[in-house]
Amino acid sequence: MVERERIICASHALADSGRGVRFEVEYFGEAAPAFAVRYAGEVHAYLNRCAHVAMELDWQEGVFFDAAGRDLLCSTHGAMYEARSG
């Protein structure tokens, strides 16, 4: 359960399948990179790390979607993640 709320960005800053917004969260007591994106009208937020390679997903800051704007893409090795579930 989240102990406190915080504003990450204005809602209009997240366009459907567009650039994401990076921020940090505490994860197991350490600062960890995270990001928020909008997909199909809903905002989703995830840790900014590939499940296979210890790297961040975006190849340019805020670029998380594949060319079709459907899946999240690991820039290091091309793994694809569903935008709705990560």
Coordinates of C-alpha atoms in Angstrom, one line a residue:
M1 CA 0.0 0.0 0.0
V2 CA 1.3 3.4 -0.9
E3 CA 2.0 5.5 2.2
R4 CA 1.8 8.8 0.4
E5 CA 0.7 10.2 -2.9
R6 CA 2.8 12.4 -5.1
I7 CA 2.3 14.1 -8.5
I8 CA 4.5 12.7 -11.2
C9 CA 3.3 14.8 -14.1
A10 CA 0.2 16.6 -15.5
S11 CA -2.2 14.2 -17.1
H12 CA -2.0 15.8 -20.5
A13 CA 1.8 15.1 -20.5
L14 CA 1.0 11.5 -21.2
A15 CA -0.3 10.9 -24.7
D16 CA -1.7 7.5 -25.7
S17 CA 1.2 5.3 -26.8
G18 CA 3.5 8.4 -26.6
R19 CA 6.5 9.3 -24.6
G20 CA 6.6 8.2 -21.0
V21 CA 7.6 10.2 -18.0
R22 CA 10.5 8.9 -15.9
F23 CA 10.6 9.2 -12.1
E24 CA 12.2 7.3 -9.1
V25 CA 10.6 5.1 -6.5
E26 CA 11.9 3.3 -3.5
Y27 CA 12.2 -0.4 -4.2
F28 CA 13.5 -2.7 -1.5
G29 CA 15.0 0.3 0.3
E30 CA 16.9 1.6 -2.8
A31 CA 16.1 4.3 -5.3
A32 CA 15.0 2.7 -8.5
P33 CA 14.0 4.2 -11.9
A34 CA 10.4 4.0 -13.0
F35 CA 8.2 5.4 -15.7
A36 CA 4.5 6.1 -16.5
V37 CA 2.9 5.8 -19.9
R38 CA -0.7 6.1 -21.2
Y39 CA -2.0 3.2 -23.2
A40 CA -5.6 2.8 -24.5
G41 CA -6.7 5.7 -22.3
E42 CA -5.2 4.3 -19.1
V43 CA -2.1 5.3 -17.2
H44 CA 0.3 2.5 -16.3
A45 CA 3.5 2.8 -14.3
Y46 CA 6.4 0.3 -14.0
L47 CA 9.9 -0.1 -12.8
N48 CA 12.2 0.9 -15.6
R49 CA 14.1 -2.3 -16.0
C50 CA 14.1 -5.3 -18.3
A51 CA 13.1 -8.6 -16.7
H52 CA 15.9 -10.3 -18.7
V53 CA 18.9 -7.9 -18.7
A54 CA 19.8 -5.5 -15.9
M55 CA 19.1 -2.4 -18.1
E56 CA 16.6 0.3 -18.4
L57 CA 14.1 0.0 -21.2
D58 CA 14.2 3.3 -22.9
W59 CA 16.8 4.0 -25.6
Q60 CA 16.0 7.7 -25.5
E61 CA 14.6 9.3 -22.4
G62 CA 10.8 8.6 -22.4
V63 CA 10.8 6.3 -25.5
F64 CA 9.3 3.1 -24.3
F65 CA 6.8 2.0 -27.0
D66 CA 7.6 0.0 -30.1
A67 CA 7.1 1.7 -33.5
A68 CA 3.4 0.6 -33.6
G69 CA 2.8 2.1 -30.2
R70 CA 1.4 -1.2 -28.9
D71 CA 4.1 -2.8 -26.7
L72 CA 6.8 -1.6 -24.4
L73 CA 10.2 -2.5 -25.8
C74 CA 13.6 -3.2 -24.2
S75 CA 16.1 -1.1 -26.2
T76 CA 19.0 -3.4 -25.2
H77 CA 17.7 -6.7 -26.7
G78 CA 14.2 -6.2 -28.0
A79 CA 12.1 -8.0 -25.4
M80 CA 8.5 -6.8 -25.7
Y81 CA 6.1 -6.3 -22.8
E82 CA 2.3 -5.7 -22.9
A83 CA 1.6 -2.1 -22.1
R84 CA -1.4 -3.1 -20.0
S85 CA 0.4 -5.5 -17.7
G86 CA 4.1 -4.9 -18.1

